[in-house]
Coordinates of C-alpha atoms and ligand atoms in Angstrom, one line a residue:
M1 CA 0.0 0.0 0.0
I2 CA 2.8 2.4 0.9
E3 CA 4.5 1.6 -2.4
E4 CA 1.5 2.3 -4.4
N5 CA 1.0 5.6 -2.6
R6 CA 4.7 6.5 -3.1
A7 CA 4.4 5.8 -6.9
A8 CA 1.2 7.9 -7.1
L9 CA 2.9 10.7 -5.2
V10 CA 6.0 10.7 -7.6
E11 CA 3.7 10.7 -10.5
A12 CA 1.6 13.6 -9.2
R13 CA 4.7 15.6 -8.3
D14 CA 6.0 15.1 -11.8
K15 CA 2.8 16.2 -13.3
L16 CA 2.8 19.2 -11.1
G17 CA 6.4 20.1 -12.0
R18 CA 5.6 19.9 -15.7
E19 CA 2.5 21.9 -15.3
Q20 CA 4.5 24.6 -13.4
M21 CA 7.1 24.7 -16.0
A22 CA 4.5 25.0 -18.8
R23 CA 2.9 27.8 -16.9
E24 CA 6.1 29.8 -16.4
D25 CA 6.9 29.3 -20.0
S26 CA 3.6 30.7 -21.1
I27 CA 4.1 33.7 -18.7
S28 CA 7.5 34.5 -20.1
K29 CA 6.1 34.4 -23.6
E30 CA 3.5 37.1 -22.3
D31 CA 0.7 35.4 -24.1
K32 CA -1.3 35.5 -20.9
S33 CA -3.4 38.4 -22.2
N34 CA -3.9 36.6 -25.5
D35 CA -5.2 33.5 -23.9
Q36 CA -7.1 34.4 -20.8
E37 CA -9.2 31.4 -21.0
G38 CA -6.4 29.0 -21.3
F39 CA -4.6 30.7 -18.4
A40 CA -7.6 30.3 -16.1
E41 CA -7.8 26.6 -17.2
S42 CA -4.2 26.1 -16.4
E43 CA -4.6 27.8 -13.0
S44 CA -7.4 25.5 -12.0
S45 CA -5.6 22.3 -13.2
M46 CA -2.6 23.5 -11.2
S47 CA -4.5 24.0 -8.0
L48 CA -6.2 20.6 -8.6
L49 CA -2.8 19.0 -9.0
Q50 CA -1.4 20.7 -5.9
E51 CA -4.4 19.4 -4.0
T52 CA -3.7 15.8 -5.3
V53 CA 0.0 16.0 -4.4
R54 CA -0.8 17.3 -0.9
G55 CA -3.4 14.4 -0.5
Y56 CA -0.8 11.8 -1.4
E57 CA 1.9 13.5 0.8
V58 CA -0.5 13.4 3.8
S59 CA -1.3 9.8 3.1
Y60 CA 2.3 9.1 2.5
L61 CA 3.2 10.6 5.9
A62 CA 0.4 8.6 7.6
L63 CA 1.6 5.4 6.1
D64 CA 5.2 6.1 7.0
C65 CA 4.2 6.8 10.6
I66 CA 2.6 3.4 10.7
K67 CA 5.5 1.7 9.1
T68 CA 7.9 3.2 11.5
G69 CA 5.6 2.4 14.4
E70 CA 4.9 6.0 15.3
S71 CA 1.5 7.3 15.9
L72 CA 0.3 10.8 15.1
V73 CA -1.2 12.6 18.1
I74 CA -4.0 14.9 17.0
N75 CA -2.8 17.9 18.9
E76 CA -3.5 20.4 16.2
C77 CA -0.7 22.9 16.7
D78 CA 2.0 20.3 17.3
A79 CA 0.7 18.2 14.4
V80 CA 0.6 21.1 12.0
A81 CA 4.2 22.0 13.0
E82 CA 5.2 18.5 12.8
L83 CA 3.7 17.8 9.4
E84 CA 5.0 21.1 8.0
D85 CA 8.5 20.1 9.2
I86 CA 8.2 17.1 7.0
L87 CA 6.1 18.4 4.1
G88 CA 7.4 21.9 4.0
Q89 CA 5.9 25.3 5.2
G90 CA 2.4 26.0 4.0
T91 CA 1.6 22.4 3.0
I92 CA -0.8 21.8 5.8
R93 CA -3.1 24.7 5.9
T94 CA -5.9 23.7 8.1
T95 CA -6.5 21.8 11.3
E96 CA -9.1 19.9 9.3
E97 CA -6.3 18.4 7.3
V98 CA -4.5 17.3 10.4
K99 CA -7.7 15.7 11.6
S100 CA -8.1 14.0 8.3
V101 CA -4.5 12.6 8.6
G102 CA -5.3 11.4 12.1
Q103 CA -8.5 9.7 10.9
Q104 CA -6.7 8.1 8.0
L105 CA -4.0 7.0 10.4
L106 CA -6.5 5.3 12.7
L107 CA -8.2 3.7 9.8
L108 CA -4.9 2.4 8.4
Q109 CA -3.8 1.2 11.8
D110 CA -7.0 -0.7 12.1
Q111 CA -6.4 -2.1 8.6
L112 CA -2.9 -3.1 9.5
K113 CA -4.1 -4.8 12.7
Q114 CA -6.5 -6.8 10.5
V115 CA -3.7 -7.7 8.1
K116 CA -1.5 -8.8 10.9
D117 CA -4.2 -10.9 12.5
E118 CA -4.9 -12.5 9.1
K119 CA -1.2 -13.1 8.6
K120 CA -0.9 -14.7 12.0
K121 CA -3.9 -16.9 11.2
I122 CA -2.3 -17.9 7.9
I123 CA 1.1 -18.7 9.6
D124 CA -0.7 -20.7 12.3
N125 CA -2.8 -22.7 9.7
Y126 CA 0.4 -23.3 7.6
T127 CA 2.3 -24.5 10.7
S128 CA -0.4 -26.9 11.8
E129 CA -0.9 -28.1 8.2
R130 CA 2.8 -28.7 8.0
T131 CA 2.8 -30.6 11.3
M132 CA -0.2 -32.7 10.3
R133 CA 1.4 -33.5 6.9
K134 CA 4.6 -34.7 8.7
K135 CA 2.5 -36.6 11.2
Y136 CA 0.6 -38.4 8.4
Y137 CA 3.7 -38.9 6.4
N138 CA 5.4 -40.6 9.4
M139 CA 2.2 -42.8 9.9
V140 CA 2.5 -44.0 6.2
E141 CA 6.1 -44.6 6.6
D142 CA 5.5 -46.5 9.8
M143 CA 2.8 -48.7 7.9
K144 CA 5.4 -49.3 5.2
G145 CA 7.6 -50.8 7.9
K146 CA 10.2 -47.9 8.1
I147 CA 12.2 -47.8 11.3
R148 CA 10.9 -45.0 13.6
V149 CA 13.4 -42.5 14.8
F150 CA 13.0 -40.1 17.8
C151 CA 15.5 -37.3 18.5
R152 CA 16.0 -36.3 22.1
I153 CA 17.9 -33.1 23.0
R154 CA 19.3 -33.3 26.5
P155 CA 19.7 -30.2 28.7
L156 CA 22.9 -28.2 28.6
S157 CA 25.4 -29.7 30.9
R158 CA 27.4 -27.8 33.5
T159 CA 30.6 -28.2 31.4
E160 CA 28.9 -26.9 28.4
D161 CA 27.5 -24.1 30.3
A162 CA 31.0 -23.2 31.6
Q163 CA 32.2 -23.2 28.0
G164 CA 29.8 -20.4 27.1
G165 CA 26.7 -22.3 26.8
V166 CA 26.0 -21.4 23.2
I167 CA 22.9 -23.4 22.0
A168 CA 23.2 -24.7 18.4
V169 CA 20.2 -27.0 18.2
E170 CA 16.5 -25.9 18.2
K171 CA 13.3 -27.8 17.9
I172 CA 11.2 -26.3 15.1
D173 CA 8.1 -28.4 15.6
D174 CA 7.2 -31.9 16.9
F175 CA 9.0 -33.5 14.0
S176 CA 11.8 -31.2 13.0
V177 CA 15.1 -30.0 14.5
S178 CA 17.4 -27.3 13.2
V179 CA 21.1 -27.2 13.8
D180 CA 23.2 -24.0 13.4
T181 CA 26.2 -24.9 11.3
P182 CA 28.9 -22.6 10.1
R183 CA 27.2 -22.8 6.6
G184 CA 23.8 -21.8 8.0
P185 CA 20.9 -23.8 9.6
R186 CA 20.4 -27.4 8.7
E187 CA 17.1 -29.1 9.3
F188 CA 16.4 -32.7 10.1
Q189 CA 13.1 -34.6 10.2
F190 CA 12.2 -37.4 12.6
D191 CA 9.2 -39.2 13.8
K192 CA 9.2 -37.1 17.0
V193 CA 11.6 -34.5 18.6
F194 CA 11.9 -34.2 22.3
T195 CA 13.5 -31.2 23.9
A196 CA 15.3 -30.8 27.3
E197 CA 11.9 -30.1 28.9
A198 CA 10.4 -33.4 27.8
S199 CA 10.1 -35.9 30.7
Q200 CA 10.9 -39.6 30.7
E201 CA 7.1 -40.1 31.0
D202 CA 6.6 -38.0 27.7
L203 CA 9.1 -40.1 25.9
F204 CA 7.6 -43.4 27.2
Q205 CA 4.1 -42.4 26.1
D206 CA 5.2 -42.5 22.6
T207 CA 7.0 -45.8 23.1
N208 CA 4.4 -47.7 25.0
R209 CA 2.6 -49.1 22.0
L210 CA 5.7 -51.1 21.1
I211 CA 5.5 -52.9 24.4
Q212 CA 2.0 -54.0 23.5
S213 CA 3.4 -55.2 20.1
A214 CA 6.0 -57.4 21.8
I215 CA 3.3 -58.9 24.0
D216 CA 1.2 -59.5 20.8
G217 CA 4.1 -61.6 19.4
Y218 CA 6.2 -59.1 17.4
N219 CA 9.9 -58.8 17.5
V220 CA 10.5 -55.3 18.9
C221 CA 13.7 -53.3 19.3
I222 CA 14.3 -50.0 21.0
F223 CA 17.8 -48.6 21.0
A224 CA 19.5 -45.4 22.0
Y225 CA 22.3 -43.9 19.8
G226 CA 24.5 -40.9 20.3
Q227 CA 27.9 -39.5 21.3
T228 CA 29.2 -40.2 24.8
G229 CA 27.4 -38.1 27.4
S230 CA 24.4 -37.3 25.1
G231 CA 21.9 -39.0 27.4
K232 CA 21.5 -42.6 26.1
T233 CA 21.7 -44.2 29.5
F234 CA 19.5 -41.6 30.9
T235 CA 16.9 -42.3 28.2
M236 CA 17.2 -46.1 28.4
V237 CA 17.9 -46.7 32.0
G238 CA 17.2 -43.4 33.8
D239 CA 19.2 -41.5 36.4
K240 CA 21.2 -43.1 39.1
D241 CA 18.8 -43.0 42.0
Q242 CA 15.9 -43.9 39.6
K243 CA 14.0 -40.7 40.4
N244 CA 13.6 -40.5 36.6
P245 CA 13.4 -44.1 35.4
G246 CA 14.0 -44.6 31.7
I247 CA 12.5 -46.9 29.1
M248 CA 13.9 -50.2 30.6
P249 CA 12.3 -50.0 34.0
R250 CA 9.2 -48.4 32.6
S251 CA 8.9 -51.3 30.1
F252 CA 9.2 -53.9 32.9
N253 CA 6.2 -52.3 34.6
A254 CA 4.2 -51.9 31.3
I255 CA 4.7 -55.6 30.4
F256 CA 3.3 -56.8 33.7
D257 CA 0.5 -54.2 33.6
I258 CA -0.6 -55.5 30.2
I259 CA -0.3 -59.1 31.3
R260 CA -2.5 -58.3 34.4
E261 CA -5.2 -56.8 32.2
S262 CA -5.2 -59.7 29.8
S263 CA -4.8 -62.5 32.3
T264 CA -8.3 -63.9 31.8
K265 CA -7.7 -64.4 28.0
F266 CA -4.0 -65.4 27.9
D267 CA -1.3 -67.3 29.8
F268 CA 2.0 -65.6 29.8
K269 CA 5.6 -66.5 30.4
V270 CA 8.2 -63.8 30.7
S271 CA 11.9 -64.5 30.6
A272 CA 15.0 -62.5 29.9
Y273 CA 18.6 -62.6 29.0
M274 CA 20.9 -59.7 29.5
L275 CA 24.3 -59.2 27.6
E276 CA 26.9 -56.7 27.2
L277 CA 29.2 -56.4 24.2
Y278 CA 32.5 -55.3 25.6
N279 CA 35.7 -55.1 23.5
D280 CA 33.9 -57.1 20.8
R281 CA 33.1 -59.9 23.3
L282 CA 29.7 -60.9 24.2
Q283 CA 29.3 -61.3 27.9
D284 CA 26.4 -62.8 29.8
L285 CA 25.5 -60.3 32.5
F286 CA 23.8 -63.0 34.6
V287 CA 27.3 -64.4 35.0
S288 CA 29.6 -62.4 37.2
P289 CA 33.0 -61.4 35.6
A290 CA 34.6 -64.0 38.0
G291 CA 32.7 -66.6 36.0
E292 CA 30.0 -67.6 38.5
A293 CA 26.4 -67.5 37.6
H294 CA 24.4 -65.7 40.3
G295 CA 23.2 -68.3 42.8
Q296 CA 24.5 -71.2 40.8
P297 CA 27.9 -72.7 40.1
P298 CA 29.2 -72.2 36.6
S299 CA 28.5 -75.1 34.2
H300 CA 31.6 -77.3 33.8
G301 CA 33.5 -74.7 35.9
Q302 CA 33.7 -72.4 32.9
V303 CA 31.8 -69.3 31.6
R304 CA 29.6 -70.4 28.7
R305 CA 30.4 -68.9 25.4
V306 CA 27.6 -66.7 24.0
E307 CA 26.9 -66.9 20.4
I308 CA 24.4 -65.0 18.2
K309 CA 22.2 -67.2 16.2
R310 CA 19.0 -66.7 14.2
N311 CA 16.0 -69.1 14.2
R312 CA 14.2 -70.2 11.0
K313 CA 12.0 -67.0 11.2
G314 CA 15.1 -64.8 11.3
V315 CA 14.7 -63.9 15.0
V316 CA 18.1 -63.4 16.6
F317 CA 18.8 -65.2 19.9
A318 CA 21.9 -65.6 22.1
Q319 CA 22.9 -69.2 22.3
G320 CA 24.6 -70.0 25.6
A321 CA 23.2 -67.0 27.5
E322 CA 21.4 -67.8 30.6
T323 CA 17.7 -67.0 30.4
K324 CA 15.8 -66.3 33.6
E325 CA 12.0 -66.3 34.1
A326 CA 10.4 -63.3 35.9
F327 CA 6.9 -63.3 37.4
S328 CA 6.6 -59.6 38.2
A329 CA 8.0 -56.2 37.3
Q330 CA 9.9 -56.2 40.5
E331 CA 11.6 -59.5 39.8
L332 CA 12.5 -58.3 36.3
Y333 CA 13.9 -55.2 37.7
A334 CA 15.9 -57.1 40.3
L335 CA 17.3 -59.2 37.4
F336 CA 18.3 -56.0 35.6
L337 CA 20.0 -54.6 38.7
Q338 CA 22.0 -57.9 39.0
A339 CA 23.0 -57.5 35.4
C340 CA 23.9 -53.8 35.7
A341 CA 26.3 -54.7 38.6
N342 CA 28.4 -56.6 36.1
R343 CA 28.7 -53.9 33.5
H344 CA 31.8 -52.1 32.5
I345 CA 31.6 -48.4 33.0
S346 CA 34.3 -45.8 33.6
A347 CA 34.8 -42.0 33.7
T348 CA 35.8 -40.2 30.6
K349 CA 36.4 -36.4 30.2
M350 CA 32.9 -36.2 28.6
N351 CA 30.9 -38.3 31.1
V352 CA 31.7 -39.1 34.7
E353 CA 30.0 -42.5 34.4
S354 CA 30.3 -43.5 30.8
S355 CA 29.1 -46.9 29.6
R356 CA 32.1 -48.6 27.9
S357 CA 30.0 -51.4 26.5
H358 CA 26.8 -52.0 24.6
L359 CA 24.0 -53.2 26.9
I360 CA 21.4 -55.6 25.5
V361 CA 18.4 -56.5 27.5
C362 CA 16.1 -59.1 25.8
I363 CA 12.8 -59.9 27.2
M364 CA 10.8 -62.8 25.7
V365 CA 7.0 -62.8 26.1
D366 CA 5.2 -66.2 25.3
S367 CA 1.5 -66.0 25.4
R368 CA -1.1 -68.7 25.0
N369 CA -4.5 -67.8 24.0
L370 CA -6.9 -69.5 26.4
T371 CA -9.8 -69.6 23.8
N372 CA -8.1 -71.1 20.8
G373 CA -4.8 -72.4 22.2
S374 CA -2.6 -70.5 19.8
V375 CA 0.7 -69.4 21.0
S376 CA 2.6 -66.1 20.2
T377 CA 6.2 -65.4 20.9
G378 CA 7.3 -61.8 21.2
K379 CA 10.7 -60.4 21.9
L380 CA 11.6 -56.9 23.2
S381 CA 15.2 -55.9 22.8
L382 CA 16.3 -52.8 24.7
V383 CA 19.7 -51.7 23.7
D384 CA 21.8 -48.9 25.3
L385 CA 24.7 -48.5 22.8
A386 CA 28.1 -47.3 24.1
G387 CA 28.8 -43.7 23.0
S388 CA 30.6 -42.8 19.8
E389 CA 33.5 -40.5 20.7
R390 CA 36.8 -39.1 19.6
A391 CA 39.6 -40.3 21.7
A392 CA 41.4 -36.9 21.9
K393 CA 38.2 -35.2 23.2
T394 CA 37.4 -37.9 25.8
G395 CA 40.9 -38.1 27.1
A396 CA 41.0 -41.9 26.7
K397 CA 44.4 -43.7 27.4
D398 CA 45.7 -47.3 27.5
H399 CA 42.8 -49.8 28.1
Q400 CA 40.3 -46.9 27.8
L401 CA 41.7 -46.2 24.4
K402 CA 41.3 -49.9 23.5
E403 CA 37.7 -49.8 24.8
A404 CA 37.1 -46.6 22.7
N405 CA 38.5 -48.2 19.6
S406 CA 36.4 -51.2 20.0
I407 CA 33.3 -49.1 20.5
N408 CA 34.1 -47.0 17.5
K409 CA 34.8 -50.0 15.4
S410 CA 31.4 -51.7 16.2
L411 CA 29.6 -48.4 15.6
S412 CA 31.3 -48.0 12.4
A413 CA 30.2 -51.5 11.4
L414 CA 26.7 -50.5 12.5
G415 CA 27.0 -47.5 10.3
D416 CA 28.1 -49.6 7.3
V417 CA 25.0 -51.8 7.8
I418 CA 22.8 -48.7 8.0
S419 CA 24.4 -47.3 4.8
A420 CA 23.9 -50.5 2.9
L421 CA 20.3 -50.9 4.0
S422 CA 19.4 -47.3 3.3
A423 CA 20.9 -47.5 -0.1
E424 CA 19.2 -50.8 -0.7
L425 CA 22.5 -52.6 -1.6
P426 CA 22.3 -56.3 -2.3
H427 CA 24.9 -57.2 0.3
V428 CA 24.5 -56.0 3.9
P429 CA 27.7 -56.5 6.0
Y430 CA 26.1 -57.9 9.2
R431 CA 28.9 -60.3 9.9
N432 CA 31.6 -57.6 10.3
S433 CA 30.8 -57.1 14.0
K434 CA 29.1 -58.8 16.9
L435 CA 27.0 -55.7 17.3
T436 CA 25.5 -55.9 13.8
Q437 CA 24.8 -59.6 14.3
V438 CA 23.0 -58.9 17.5
M439 CA 20.9 -56.2 15.7
Q440 CA 20.4 -58.1 12.4
D441 CA 16.7 -58.6 13.0
S442 CA 16.1 -55.1 14.1
L443 CA 17.8 -53.4 11.2
G444 CA 16.3 -54.5 7.9
G445 CA 14.8 -57.6 9.6
N446 CA 11.5 -58.6 10.9
A447 CA 11.4 -56.3 13.9
K448 CA 9.4 -53.2 14.8
T449 CA 12.3 -50.9 15.6
L450 CA 12.6 -47.5 17.3
M451 CA 15.9 -45.6 17.4
I452 CA 16.3 -42.7 19.8
V453 CA 19.1 -40.5 18.6
N454 CA 20.4 -38.5 21.7
I455 CA 22.1 -35.3 21.1
S456 CA 23.7 -32.3 23.1
P457 CA 22.3 -28.9 22.5
S458 CA 25.6 -27.2 22.8
E459 CA 27.7 -25.6 20.0
C460 CA 30.8 -27.3 21.3
N461 CA 29.4 -30.7 20.4
L462 CA 28.2 -29.6 17.0
E463 CA 30.4 -31.9 14.8
E464 CA 29.2 -35.1 16.8
T465 CA 25.6 -33.9 16.8
L466 CA 25.6 -33.4 13.1
T467 CA 27.2 -36.8 12.6
S468 CA 24.5 -38.5 14.9
L469 CA 21.7 -36.7 13.0
V470 CA 22.9 -37.8 9.6
Y471 CA 23.3 -41.4 10.9
A472 CA 19.8 -41.3 12.3
T473 CA 18.4 -39.9 9.1
R474 CA 19.8 -42.9 7.2
V475 CA 18.3 -45.3 9.8
K476 CA 14.9 -43.7 9.1
A477 CA 15.1 -44.8 5.5
I478 CA 15.4 -48.5 6.4
T479 CA 12.4 -50.6 5.9
N480 CA 11.8 -53.7 8.1
N481 CA 9.2 -56.4 7.6
A482 CA 7.6 -56.8 10.9
Q483 CA 5.7 -60.0 11.4
R484 CA 3.7 -61.5 14.2
H485 CA 5.1 -64.8 15.5
V486 CA 2.0 -66.9 16.2
E487 CA 1.6 -70.6 16.0
S488 CA -1.7 -72.6 16.1
K489 CA -2.5 -74.8 19.0
V490 CA -1.5 -78.0 17.2
I491 CA 1.9 -76.7 16.1
A492 CA 2.5 -75.3 19.6
Q493 CA 1.7 -78.8 21.0
L494 CA 3.9 -80.7 18.5
K495 CA 6.8 -78.4 19.4
E496 CA 6.3 -79.1 23.0
V497 CA 6.3 -82.8 22.3
I498 CA 9.6 -82.5 20.3
I499 CA 11.3 -80.6 23.2
R500 CA 10.1 -83.4 25.6
L501 CA 11.3 -86.1 23.4
R502 CA 14.7 -84.5 22.9
S503 CA 15.1 -84.1 26.6
G504 CA 14.5 -87.9 27.0
Q505 CA 10.9 -87.6 28.5
T506 CA 8.1 -89.9 27.4
V507 CA 5.1 -88.6 25.6
E508 CA 1.6 -89.9 26.1
D509 CA -1.0 -90.2 23.2
E510 CA -3.2 -87.6 24.8
D511 CA -0.3 -85.1 24.7
V512 CA -0.3 -85.2 20.9
Ligands
LIG1 N1 17.1 -35.6 29.3 C1 17.9 -35.4 30.3 N2 17.5 -34.7 31.4 C2 18.3 -34.5 32.4 N3 19.6 -35.0 32.5 C3 20.1 -35.7 31.5 C4 19.3 -35.9 30.3 N4 20.0 -36.6 29.4 C5 21.2 -36.9 30.0 N5 21.3 -36.3 31.2 C6 22.4 -36.2 32.1 O1 23.6 -36.1 31.3 C7 24.6 -36.9 31.8 C8 25.2 -37.9 30.7 O2 24.1 -38.7 30.2 P1 24.3 -40.3 30.0 O3 25.2 -40.9 31.0 O4 22.9 -40.8 29.9 O5 25.0 -40.2 28.6 P2 25.3 -41.4 27.6 O6 25.0 -41.0 26.3 O7 24.8 -42.7 28.2 O8 26.9 -41.5 27.8 P3 28.0 -42.7 27.6 O9 27.9 -43.1 26.1 O10 29.3 -42.1 27.9 O11 27.5 -43.8 28.4 C9 24.1 -37.7 33.0 O12 24.5 -37.0 34.1 C10 22.6 -37.7 32.8 O13 21.9 -37.7 34.0

């Protein structure tokens, strides 16, 4: 509007200038007396033009006041002086004109407010449309079997705060995060973005339905990925005194809550094995490092070798790992605490209590339908990966350096698998590391998988944050083929018979 007015003003001023020049010309030629009629006509068109120019100037001033955020106070004397200062002496001749400017101003301010309200409405609509579009896109991707990826930004740590506390990561909406890079902002899209304000409960609410899937007979994997100190253990396990329990303890409760609710329709059996992958060696966490199983002597006086195998349906299992049954969430949690006591952790410069191994908690849920006798077998794998790190930054030396190298090697093998899967290459190098073997059914396999990429908000971790986000974006492109593992009553019975026969037991006719 201001531009249109400016153009009209320039045009009117031009016209007035030309008219003035023509008039002076005619006076100099002293033909005024010869053409009295023409002169009067020119006089009247001049005054009309002057009037038009003044009108535009007044509007221009009013618009300019609005643009700069000033408001004209209709104090007649001051306003006249003020307007004349800008427009030149004699341009505002009456207080009526000032009042008219004031009225125009009020009108324009009103129009501007309406335009601003409309603009806000359009932006709000656009944002909610964009959010809905992303939500539906994610739902479609989920239905196609794409791995879901959440991004969690942890709060600024004290060390980061001491280093200036510059924030380089910002959540744009529920599904997007923007990172300030030296080349400008870079945006990443995920299935959900959680900020430092998001509670453990908030995160778990979006995770909960996967627990139901595991109980329904699906193979489910939830894993946390990120640089050391980015919040993986906080997300998966929780804080040390369990004031903010993470996904693992919450899942234990959720499993038994669901079981309780369905106990009239199903018979359940919950068992678990817990492993750590330390220096590329799989260790059974139900066996203490000294080699003694908790409460039991080690078989043949030796620690059993744990090997990763896949059954005919492609589901990964740990052969040789001790599997323990749990009858309540408390029992499962007690088993978990037992396992954690055997883990390798140590302090790095980046994290006072850093996990130096990958933690793998596998919970198997067998359920028998009491109505038709069918049996489903679900598996919930909860994985807290060790943190990717740069040795120089973490201050690792000697055996810590060996740990760091081994962690980085396994994560790099995981990266190769992810790259191959996201690029849909014919060969996926699962066999290059134990970690990729453990996760074979979760990445490109038959599992419903959720990855949580944990990141720091600080500028000082920018490089690692970008690496993690690029990595996570690739994971998002991987498609799994999740299938429910259910067997009919007859097959389940026959399998039971085979197990009994193999163990030397006798089988009666009525068992078949
Ligand atoms: N969302 C969060 N809210 C509050 N504190 C957090 C959050 N995330 C992480 N922290 C804190 O940040 C610190 C580092 O987190 P954590 O130990 O979970 O990192 P990590 O990624 O598991 O590190 P590492 O790979 O070295 O084991 C811990 O003190 C943790 O309590």
